[in-house]
Tab-separated table of C-alpha atoms and ligand atoms in Angstrom:
chain	number	residue	atom	x	y	z
L	12	MET	CA	103.637	106.110	102.675
L	13	GLN	CA	100.222	104.506	102.232
L	14	ASN	CA	99.168	103.316	98.644
L	15	ASP	CA	96.252	101.757	96.899
L	16	CYS	CA	97.381	100.719	93.326
L	17	PRO	CA	99.818	98.377	92.000
L	18	SER	CA	101.990	99.957	90.310
L	19	ALA	CA	102.323	102.958	93.962
L	20	ARG	CA	103.637	99.551	95.671
L	21	ARG	CA	106.710	99.200	93.197
L	22	ASP	CA	106.785	103.242	93.216
L	23	PHE	CA	107.046	102.764	96.620
L	24	LEU	CA	109.198	99.979	96.334
L	25	LYS	CA	111.729	102.062	94.631
L	26	LYS	CA	112.029	104.498	96.860
L	27	ALA	CA	112.130	102.098	99.723
L	28	THR	CA	115.250	100.778	98.088
L	29	VAL	CA	116.928	104.219	97.623
L	30	ILE	CA	116.506	105.228	101.511
L	31	GLY	CA	117.244	102.160	102.423
L	32	ALA	CA	120.682	102.208	100.759
L	33	SER	CA	121.430	105.681	101.875
L	34	SER	CA	120.507	105.161	105.577
L	35	LEU	CA	122.560	102.010	105.526
L	36	ALA	CA	125.781	103.888	104.029
L	37	SER	CA	125.063	105.986	107.022
L	38	THR	CA	123.805	103.353	109.969
L	39	ILE	CA	127.620	103.246	110.329
L	40	VAL	CA	127.086	104.579	113.864
L	41	TYR	CA	128.731	103.398	116.260
L	42	GLY	CA	127.079	104.262	120.104
L	43	LEU	CA	123.830	103.517	119.092
L	44	GLU	CA	121.602	101.099	120.776
L	45	PRO	CA	121.239	98.178	117.581
L	46	ARG	CA	117.073	99.024	116.767
L	47	GLN	CA	117.901	103.023	116.794
L	48	ARG	CA	120.577	101.955	114.331
L	49	ALA	CA	118.559	100.715	112.174
L	50	SER	CA	115.286	103.050	112.662
L	51	GLN	CA	115.716	104.814	109.328
L	52	ILE	CA	115.139	101.894	107.094
L	53	ASN	CA	111.460	101.068	106.297
L	54	HIS	CA	109.054	101.478	108.142
L	55	TYR	CA	105.194	103.440	108.001
L	56	PRO	CA	104.249	106.145	109.910
L	57	PHE	CA	102.282	105.237	112.856
L	58	TYR	CA	100.631	108.613	114.153
L	59	ASN	CA	97.638	109.246	110.934
L	60	GLU	CA	93.791	109.677	110.563
L	61	HIS	CA	93.436	105.638	109.982
L	62	GLN	CA	95.213	103.103	111.891
L	63	GLN	CA	97.556	101.122	109.842
L	64	GLY	CA	97.848	97.383	108.392
L	65	ILE	CA	94.989	98.352	106.875
L	66	GLU	CA	95.056	100.663	103.304
L	67	THR	CA	99.033	99.179	103.853
L	68	PRO	CA	100.515	97.364	100.722
L	69	ALA	CA	100.588	93.769	102.445
L	70	GLN	CA	103.573	93.177	104.240
L	71	LYS	CA	105.630	89.291	103.495
L	72	HIS	CA	104.395	87.625	106.860
L	73	ILE	CA	101.839	87.949	109.495
L	74	TYR	CA	101.091	87.056	112.913
L	75	PHE	CA	97.255	87.228	113.721
L	76	ILE	CA	96.333	87.299	117.163
L	77	VAL	CA	92.642	87.513	118.834
L	78	LEU	CA	92.384	87.941	123.075
L	79	ASP	CA	89.791	87.186	125.191
L	80	LEU	CA	89.028	90.209	127.893
L	81	HIS	CA	89.491	88.829	131.534
L	82	THR	CA	88.356	91.856	133.264
L	83	THR	CA	85.649	94.062	133.212
L	84	GLU	CA	86.555	97.419	134.667
L	85	ILE	CA	86.775	99.736	131.735
L	86	ALA	CA	89.717	101.984	133.598
L	87	LYS	CA	91.873	98.864	133.409
L	88	ILE	CA	91.545	98.096	129.920
L	89	LYS	CA	91.853	102.118	128.562
L	90	GLU	CA	94.865	101.957	130.487
L	91	MET	CA	95.753	99.346	128.592
L	92	PHE	CA	94.997	100.450	125.129
L	93	LYS	CA	97.015	104.045	126.188
L	94	THR	CA	100.455	100.939	126.619
L	95	TRP	CA	100.196	99.770	123.266
L	96	THR	CA	99.986	103.295	121.877
L	97	ALA	CA	102.748	104.248	123.398
L	98	TYR	CA	104.560	100.764	123.113
L	99	ALA	CA	103.302	100.025	119.109
L	100	ALA	CA	104.689	103.912	118.178
L	101	ASN	CA	108.298	102.345	119.383
L	102	LEU	CA	107.443	99.459	117.447
L	103	THR	CA	107.301	100.126	114.288
L	104	SER	CA	109.397	103.064	113.990
L	105	SER	CA	112.427	100.081	114.877
L	106	LYS	CA	112.389	101.082	118.393
L	107	ASN	CA	111.860	98.640	121.303
L	108	VAL	CA	108.608	98.922	123.620
L	109	LYS	CA	111.032	100.877	125.820
L	110	PRO	CA	114.406	101.775	126.494
L	111	TYR	CA	116.125	99.087	128.070
L	112	GLY	CA	117.208	99.702	132.005
L	113	GLU	CA	120.483	98.737	133.728
L	114	ASN	CA	118.717	96.448	136.541
L	115	ALA	CA	119.901	92.959	135.494
L	116	HIS	CA	118.374	91.971	138.244
L	117	VAL	CA	114.960	91.917	136.945
L	118	PRO	CA	113.445	90.590	133.280
L	119	THR	CA	114.160	92.932	130.441
L	120	ILE	CA	111.888	95.159	129.323
L	121	ASP	CA	111.304	94.169	126.053
L	122	THR	CA	112.191	90.655	125.072
L	123	GLY	CA	114.638	91.268	122.422
L	124	GLU	CA	114.291	88.932	119.863
L	125	ALA	CA	114.151	92.269	117.449
L	126	ASP	CA	117.214	93.624	118.326
L	127	SER	CA	119.457	94.913	115.704
L	128	LEU	CA	116.747	93.660	113.749
L	129	ASN	CA	114.600	97.133	112.037
L	130	SER	CA	110.655	97.415	112.448
L	131	ALA	CA	110.861	95.701	108.755
L	132	ASN	CA	107.441	97.954	107.517
L	133	LEU	CA	105.784	96.337	110.674
L	134	THR	CA	101.999	98.023	110.540
L	135	LEU	CA	99.951	96.840	113.654
L	136	THR	CA	95.885	97.131	113.542
L	137	PHE	CA	93.827	97.043	116.232
L	138	GLY	CA	90.354	95.758	116.565
L	139	VAL	CA	86.971	94.768	119.142
L	140	SER	CA	84.408	92.161	118.444
L	141	PRO	CA	80.965	92.269	119.915
L	142	THR	CA	81.827	90.177	122.890
L	143	PHE	CA	83.358	93.510	123.881
L	144	PHE	CA	80.819	95.783	124.155
L	145	GLU	CA	78.727	93.077	126.001
L	146	LYS	CA	81.716	92.160	128.143
L	147	LEU	CA	82.356	95.503	129.623
L	148	ASN	CA	78.896	96.456	130.035
L	149	ILE	CA	78.581	99.183	127.511
L	150	THR	CA	76.535	98.017	124.816
L	151	HIS	CA	75.106	101.227	123.979
L	152	LEU	CA	78.406	102.242	122.013
L	153	LYS	CA	78.423	99.153	119.955
L	154	PRO	CA	77.864	100.743	116.201
L	155	LYS	CA	74.762	98.761	115.579
L	156	ALA	CA	76.507	96.747	112.303
L	157	LEU	CA	79.068	95.253	114.792
L	158	VAL	CA	76.630	91.625	115.378
L	159	GLY	CA	78.457	88.436	115.186
L	160	LEU	CA	79.275	87.234	111.470
L	161	PRO	CA	75.239	84.832	110.932
L	162	HIS	CA	76.115	81.484	109.753
L	163	PHE	CA	77.547	80.546	106.152
L	164	PRO	CA	76.334	77.722	103.778
L	165	ARG	CA	79.381	74.898	104.992
L	166	ASP	CA	80.451	76.721	107.241
L	167	GLN	CA	82.637	74.277	109.875
L	168	LEU	CA	83.786	76.705	112.384
L	169	LYS	CA	85.429	74.940	115.179
L	170	GLU	CA	85.686	76.836	118.440
L	171	GLN	CA	89.238	77.043	119.027
L	172	TYR	CA	89.261	79.858	115.605
L	173	THR	CA	85.949	81.942	116.844
L	174	GLY	CA	85.078	84.740	119.278
L	175	GLY	CA	87.531	86.653	120.918
L	176	ASP	CA	86.651	89.951	122.151
L	177	ILE	CA	90.218	92.553	120.719
L	178	CYS	CA	92.338	91.236	117.436
L	179	ILE	CA	95.747	92.646	117.137
L	180	GLN	CA	97.186	92.485	113.813
L	181	ALA	CA	100.948	92.459	113.017
L	182	CYS	CA	102.290	92.308	109.878
L	183	ALA	CA	105.897	93.097	108.623
L	184	ASP	CA	108.246	91.483	105.884
L	185	ASP	CA	109.883	90.460	108.287
L	186	PRO	CA	108.176	87.045	110.333
L	187	GLN	CA	110.042	87.385	113.706
L	188	VAL	CA	109.601	91.221	114.293
L	189	ALA	CA	106.051	91.173	113.686
L	190	PHE	CA	105.775	88.129	116.376
L	191	HIS	CA	108.407	90.146	118.564
L	192	ALA	CA	105.811	92.645	118.611
L	193	VAL	CA	102.832	90.871	119.194
L	194	ARG	CA	104.715	88.912	122.175
L	195	ASN	CA	105.172	91.817	123.750
L	196	LEU	CA	101.886	93.972	123.557
L	197	VAL	CA	100.492	89.995	125.122
L	198	ARG	CA	103.178	89.948	127.402
L	199	VAL	CA	102.434	93.676	128.941
L	200	ALA	CA	98.968	93.186	129.205
L	201	ARG	CA	99.041	89.449	130.616
L	202	SER	CA	96.842	90.460	133.909
L	203	LEU	CA	94.016	91.764	131.552
L	204	ILE	CA	93.620	89.077	128.735
L	205	THR	CA	94.016	85.458	127.737
L	206	MET	CA	95.139	84.578	124.500
L	207	ARG	CA	91.955	82.716	122.261
L	208	TRP	CA	93.408	82.175	118.772
L	209	SER	CA	96.335	83.282	116.775
L	210	GLN	CA	97.530	82.558	112.843
L	211	ALA	CA	101.062	83.284	111.559
L	212	GLY	CA	100.706	83.870	107.438
L	213	PHE	CA	102.943	84.323	104.791
L	214	ASN	CA	102.525	86.087	101.072
L	215	SER	CA	106.007	85.824	98.531
L	216	PHE	CA	105.859	88.172	95.199
L	217	GLU	CA	108.248	90.175	93.443
L	218	GLY	CA	108.387	93.309	93.716
L	219	SER	CA	104.626	95.068	92.637
L	220	ASP	CA	103.483	91.646	91.443
L	221	THR	CA	100.110	89.998	92.966
L	222	PRO	CA	101.064	87.471	94.859
L	223	ARG	CA	99.749	83.762	94.223
L	224	ASN	CA	97.912	81.849	97.035
L	225	LEU	CA	98.369	78.087	97.856
L	226	PHE	CA	96.249	76.951	94.904
L	227	GLY	CA	98.486	79.016	92.086
L	228	PHE	CA	96.213	81.448	91.291
L	229	LYS	CA	97.420	85.580	92.112
L	230	ASP	CA	95.281	86.713	94.690
L	231	GLY	CA	93.611	90.249	95.161
L	232	THR	CA	93.774	91.573	91.323
L	233	GLY	CA	90.096	92.559	91.998
L	234	ASN	CA	90.816	94.336	94.677
L	235	PRO	CA	89.050	98.401	94.240
L	236	GLN	CA	91.667	100.856	94.161
L	237	GLY	CA	91.524	105.022	95.042
L	238	LYS	CA	88.188	106.295	95.734
L	239	GLU	CA	86.652	103.236	94.785
L	240	LEU	CA	89.201	101.723	97.896
L	241	LYS	CA	88.789	104.347	100.211
L	242	GLU	CA	85.021	104.235	99.621
L	243	ALA	CA	84.751	100.875	100.347
L	244	ILE	CA	86.668	100.628	103.238
L	245	TRP	CA	86.151	103.631	106.172
L	246	CYS	CA	83.385	104.262	108.426
L	247	GLN	CA	81.754	107.335	108.083
L	248	GLU	CA	78.761	107.245	110.167
L	249	ASN	CA	79.371	109.649	112.856
L	250	ASP	CA	79.889	107.998	115.903
L	251	TRP	CA	83.704	106.818	117.489
L	252	LEU	CA	84.198	104.586	114.654
L	253	ASN	CA	84.700	107.707	112.245
L	254	GLY	CA	87.854	106.718	110.431
L	255	GLY	CA	88.057	103.492	111.622
L	256	SER	CA	87.155	100.040	109.515
L	257	TYR	CA	85.728	96.860	110.012
L	258	LEU	CA	88.713	93.623	109.813
L	259	VAL	CA	86.621	89.839	108.969
L	260	ALA	CA	89.205	87.532	109.951
L	261	ARG	CA	88.393	83.983	108.209
L	262	ARG	CA	90.461	80.630	108.045
L	263	ILE	CA	89.938	78.649	105.498
L	264	GLN	CA	91.707	75.737	105.257
L	265	MET	CA	92.227	74.842	101.332
L	266	HIS	CA	92.436	71.175	100.634
L	267	LEU	CA	95.507	71.014	98.377
L	268	GLU	CA	95.575	66.934	97.641
L	269	THR	CA	92.236	67.288	96.031
L	270	TRP	CA	93.055	70.681	94.035
L	271	ASP	CA	95.920	69.362	92.855
L	272	ARG	CA	94.654	66.514	91.275
L	273	THR	CA	92.024	68.604	89.438
L	274	ASN	CA	93.500	69.597	85.903
L	275	LEU	CA	94.570	72.914	84.446
L	276	ASN	CA	90.972	74.120	82.705
L	277	GLY	CA	89.253	73.220	85.888
L	278	GLN	CA	90.950	75.118	87.930
L	279	GLU	CA	90.764	77.994	85.566
L	280	GLU	CA	87.335	77.446	85.065
L	281	THR	CA	86.545	77.356	89.063
L	282	PHE	CA	88.457	80.660	89.467
L	283	GLY	CA	87.295	82.266	85.962
L	284	ARG	CA	90.516	83.777	85.036
L	285	HIS	CA	93.774	81.956	83.667
L	286	ARG	CA	96.275	80.732	86.572
L	287	ASP	CA	99.425	82.305	84.834
L	288	SER	CA	98.840	85.890	83.952
L	289	GLY	CA	95.821	86.469	85.885
L	290	ALA	CA	93.574	87.631	83.207
L	291	PRO	CA	90.034	86.894	82.917
L	292	LEU	CA	89.408	83.826	81.267
L	293	GLY	CA	89.203	85.052	77.622
L	294	MET	CA	91.439	87.901	78.231
L	295	LYS	CA	94.961	88.219	77.727
L	296	GLN	CA	96.463	89.876	80.806
L	297	GLU	CA	95.876	90.093	84.565
L	298	PHE	CA	94.164	93.900	84.284
L	299	ASP	CA	92.363	93.680	81.748
L	300	THR	CA	88.019	94.133	82.381
L	301	VAL	CA	85.886	91.726	83.653
L	302	ASP	CA	83.266	91.296	81.284
L	303	LEU	CA	81.016	88.804	82.889
L	304	ASN	CA	78.857	88.418	79.662
L	305	LYS	CA	81.694	88.108	77.459
L	306	LEU	CA	81.138	84.578	74.998
L	307	ASP	CA	83.003	82.364	73.560
L	308	SER	CA	82.316	81.011	70.227
L	309	GLU	CA	80.114	78.421	70.989
L	310	GLY	CA	78.164	81.305	72.538
L	311	LYS	CA	79.416	79.578	76.473
L	312	PRO	CA	80.030	82.713	79.085
L	313	HIS	CA	83.913	82.513	78.812
L	314	ILE	CA	83.778	83.204	83.000
L	315	SER	CA	81.239	80.189	84.371
L	316	GLU	CA	78.487	81.532	86.157
L	317	ILE	CA	79.537	79.721	88.921
L	318	SER	CA	83.185	80.652	89.381
L	319	HIS	CA	84.432	82.883	92.164
L	320	LEU	CA	84.894	85.387	90.088
L	321	HIS	CA	81.794	86.072	88.891
L	322	LEU	CA	79.914	84.960	92.344
L	323	ALA	CA	82.106	87.346	93.531
L	324	LYS	CA	81.863	90.386	91.116
L	325	HIS	CA	78.618	89.440	91.037
L	326	THR	CA	76.842	91.422	93.884
L	327	GLY	CA	78.422	94.710	92.989
L	328	LYS	CA	79.392	95.430	96.617
L	329	LYS	CA	83.037	95.698	96.912
L	330	ILE	CA	85.913	94.813	100.049
L	331	PHE	CA	89.667	94.899	100.357
L	332	ARG	CA	90.785	91.912	100.514
L	333	ARG	CA	94.214	91.735	102.381
L	334	SER	CA	94.620	87.959	102.783
L	335	PHE	CA	97.675	85.798	103.819
L	336	SER	CA	98.129	81.819	103.346
L	337	TYR	CA	99.160	79.316	106.302
L	338	ALA	CA	100.622	76.267	106.394
L	339	SER	CA	100.556	74.683	110.064
L	340	GLY	CA	101.403	71.008	109.595
L	341	ILE	CA	100.314	68.120	109.343
L	342	ASP	CA	95.883	67.881	110.033
L	343	ALA	CA	95.983	65.080	112.547
L	344	LYS	CA	92.743	63.529	111.637
L	345	THR	CA	92.859	63.413	107.815
L	346	GLY	CA	97.025	62.945	107.038
L	347	GLN	CA	96.586	66.235	104.793
L	348	PHE	CA	99.062	68.783	105.080
L	349	ASP	CA	96.520	72.018	107.622
L	350	ALA	CA	96.913	74.894	105.009
L	351	GLY	CA	94.963	77.509	103.635
L	352	LEU	CA	93.907	81.340	103.865
L	353	LEU	CA	93.922	83.168	106.443
L	354	PHE	CA	90.772	85.808	104.559
L	355	ILE	CA	91.238	88.873	106.166
L	356	SER	CA	88.673	91.641	104.199
L	357	PHE	CA	88.400	95.225	105.777
L	358	GLN	CA	85.316	96.844	104.896
L	359	ARG	CA	82.678	99.936	106.265
L	360	ASP	CA	80.119	97.597	107.049
L	361	PRO	CA	80.350	94.065	108.007
L	362	ASN	CA	77.578	93.917	105.328
L	363	GLN	CA	79.383	93.912	102.307
L	364	PHE	CA	81.305	90.874	103.191
L	365	ILE	CA	77.837	89.212	104.199
L	366	THR	CA	76.655	89.977	100.613
L	367	ILE	CA	79.676	88.280	98.744
L	368	GLN	CA	80.372	85.257	100.953
L	369	ASN	CA	76.105	84.711	101.174
L	370	ASN	CA	76.893	84.917	96.744
L	371	LEU	CA	79.332	82.076	97.101
L	372	GLY	CA	77.453	80.103	99.230
L	373	ASN	CA	76.977	76.118	98.141
L	374	ILE	CA	77.174	77.030	94.723
L	375	ASP	CA	80.850	78.258	94.069
L	376	LYS	CA	82.676	75.782	92.143
L	377	MET	CA	85.546	76.754	94.283
L	378	ASN	CA	83.850	75.577	97.505
L	379	GLU	CA	84.175	72.115	97.346
L	380	TYR	CA	88.446	72.541	97.432
L	381	ILE	CA	88.046	74.508	100.839
L	382	THR	CA	86.533	74.955	104.115
L	383	HIS	CA	86.149	77.693	106.423
L	384	ILE	CA	87.106	76.831	110.122
L	385	GLY	CA	87.108	80.036	111.814
L	386	SER	CA	85.914	83.518	111.933
L	387	GLY	CA	85.746	86.882	113.470
L	388	LEU	CA	84.607	90.096	113.173
L	389	PHE	CA	86.037	93.162	114.810
L	390	ALA	CA	85.638	96.799	114.206
L	391	CYS	CA	89.002	98.785	114.181
L	392	PHE	CA	89.479	101.541	115.192
L	393	SER	CA	90.153	104.870	113.425
L	394	GLY	CA	93.993	106.301	113.680
L	395	VAL	CA	95.786	107.747	116.642
L	396	LYS	CA	96.450	111.203	115.246
L	397	ASN	CA	99.236	112.481	117.732
L	398	GLU	CA	101.137	111.823	120.596
L	399	ASN	CA	97.923	112.958	123.176
L	400	ASP	CA	95.688	110.340	121.043
L	401	TYR	CA	95.282	106.635	121.715
L	402	LEU	CA	94.119	103.438	120.569
L	403	GLY	CA	89.823	103.706	121.475
L	404	LYS	CA	89.769	107.267	122.480
L	405	ALA	CA	86.818	108.724	120.693
L	406	LEU	CA	85.236	105.241	122.043
L	407	PHE	CA	86.856	105.621	126.288
L	408	ASP	CA	86.225	109.574	126.037
L	409	GLN	CA	82.108	108.878	125.564
L	410	LEU	CA	82.357	106.828	128.684
D	600	LIG	C1	91.046	79.591	100.387
D	600	LIG	C2	89.180	80.907	99.966
D	600	LIG	C3	89.872	81.932	98.611
D	600	LIG	C4	90.053	81.547	97.495
D	600	LIG	C5	91.551	81.202	97.462
D	600	LIG	C6	90.284	82.993	96.768
D	600	LIG	C7	91.127	83.218	95.457
D	600	LIG	C8	90.536	84.633	94.647
D	600	LIG	C9	91.145	84.600	93.453
D	600	LIG	C10	92.288	83.888	92.677
D	600	LIG	C11	90.613	86.052	92.990
D	600	LIG	C12	90.942	85.845	91.518
D	600	LIG	C13	91.750	86.892	91.480
D	600	LIG	C14	91.123	88.676	92.531
D	600	LIG	O1	91.041	89.111	92.242
D	600	LIG	O2	91.713	88.205	93.508
D	600	LIG	C15	89.417	86.084	93.708
D	600	LIG	C16	88.592	87.197	93.686
D	600	LIG	C17	87.641	87.307	94.532
D	600	LIG	N1	87.040	86.999	95.651
D	600	LIG	FE1	88.281	85.057	96.742
D	600	LIG	N2	89.023	83.528	97.362
D	600	LIG	C18	89.120	83.092	98.262
D	600	LIG	C19	87.609	83.614	99.227
D	600	LIG	C20	86.856	84.345	99.519
D	600	LIG	C21	85.775	84.992	99.988
D	600	LIG	C22	85.523	84.338	101.640
D	600	LIG	C23	85.339	85.633	99.821
D	600	LIG	C24	84.396	87.131	100.586
D	600	LIG	C25	83.508	86.665	100.800
D	600	LIG	C26	86.587	86.134	98.832
D	600	LIG	C27	85.741	87.522	97.470
D	600	LIG	C28	86.562	87.931	96.848
D	600	LIG	C29	86.239	88.967	95.841
D	600	LIG	C30	85.577	90.045	96.237
D	600	LIG	C31	86.778	88.677	95.076
D	600	LIG	C32	86.995	90.026	93.549
D	600	LIG	C33	86.196	89.871	92.818
D	600	LIG	C34	86.109	90.467	91.593
D	600	LIG	O3	86.910	90.538	90.683
D	600	LIG	O4	84.769	92.147	91.543
D	600	LIG	N3	87.330	85.330	97.974
D	600	LIG	N4	89.467	85.569	94.740
């Protein structure tokens, strides 16, 4: 069910609607647990070569959390990942973490807020940061590329959105389903981890349309597809991370009030694309080829050399962006919206992201409208292949 081109999402959605409709018709079955009843509706298979939530077409909601390890005992962490594997397999197929018991004198095994909801295409993606290896004293197993991201020009990172040892990305078409999953995964591991930072986010789109970010522009058009996508994201080195991917998370505040005072030409020059159609400047359709050297009638490039599109594309590096917007109330200091982009990208080597971000550097026209305030780099394990496998097994087997 994993798709990698824009039209694939539409085909998938069509198929899902048909499956959904037929299973809805057949769900009037009494005597089943509510979550079982809904279980035939949309879900992505959990057991796979790669983790879910990477190539999977982006859902409408995310709950992203970063956790700190509270122990140095590797055996306990390994058990935690085994439990998370079993829970994740259930949660992503419309089940509770475990069936409810009969004893009403103890807290229920599942917190219950997803009862009677289907899994809404829930995907759960798990990753570990450089400090995970340092805390557990297993730095000999830390991939060379897994080092903290460098300081970039204009970074204004805040402590409350950086650091942490483990990330969980929960994406679903229902925000309550995504939150429920994270809440229950954290709950079962409370003695081993503490919560460091989290961010909820959203993406809205009709059918297979590319979602628009809070600047009103289509975001995701230039993502690699097909073979190019696979080459960009899957780690291929012969180590425990084979089949995994690196996740970069950036909490990027977008200064909406400043942007909203910028005229349309200025906005389009900033990105190098038309706002309405998403087409590269000088072209008509969203997916028209981007020609950075195309000149207008005055002999100037259609796409400015300091536009976001030019600077990002010019590096020749490919990353897969899977970002979500956020709106988290009002910034107490400025009285402006605390809103922006939970930028998430996947790549087989963090250097792909680093090269692009360095190129955007001080020059990107977009910089005056954004501030990077949160950051994280995580190595996401390969997929859980079957019921005898578990998250991180290839790593823990080496200890
Ligand atoms: C709030 C921050 C950001 C916003 C609002 C934003 C928005 C956009 C938009 C509207 C496009 C054009 C449409 C598309 O291809 O998706 C784009 C393209 C792109 N952006 Fe960003 N972006 C942001 C941050 C970043 C960052 C931090 C990076 C990586 C370091 C990045 C990398 C790219 C790349 C690689 C492309 C595609 C270029 C190509 O066509 O080859 N963006 N972005």
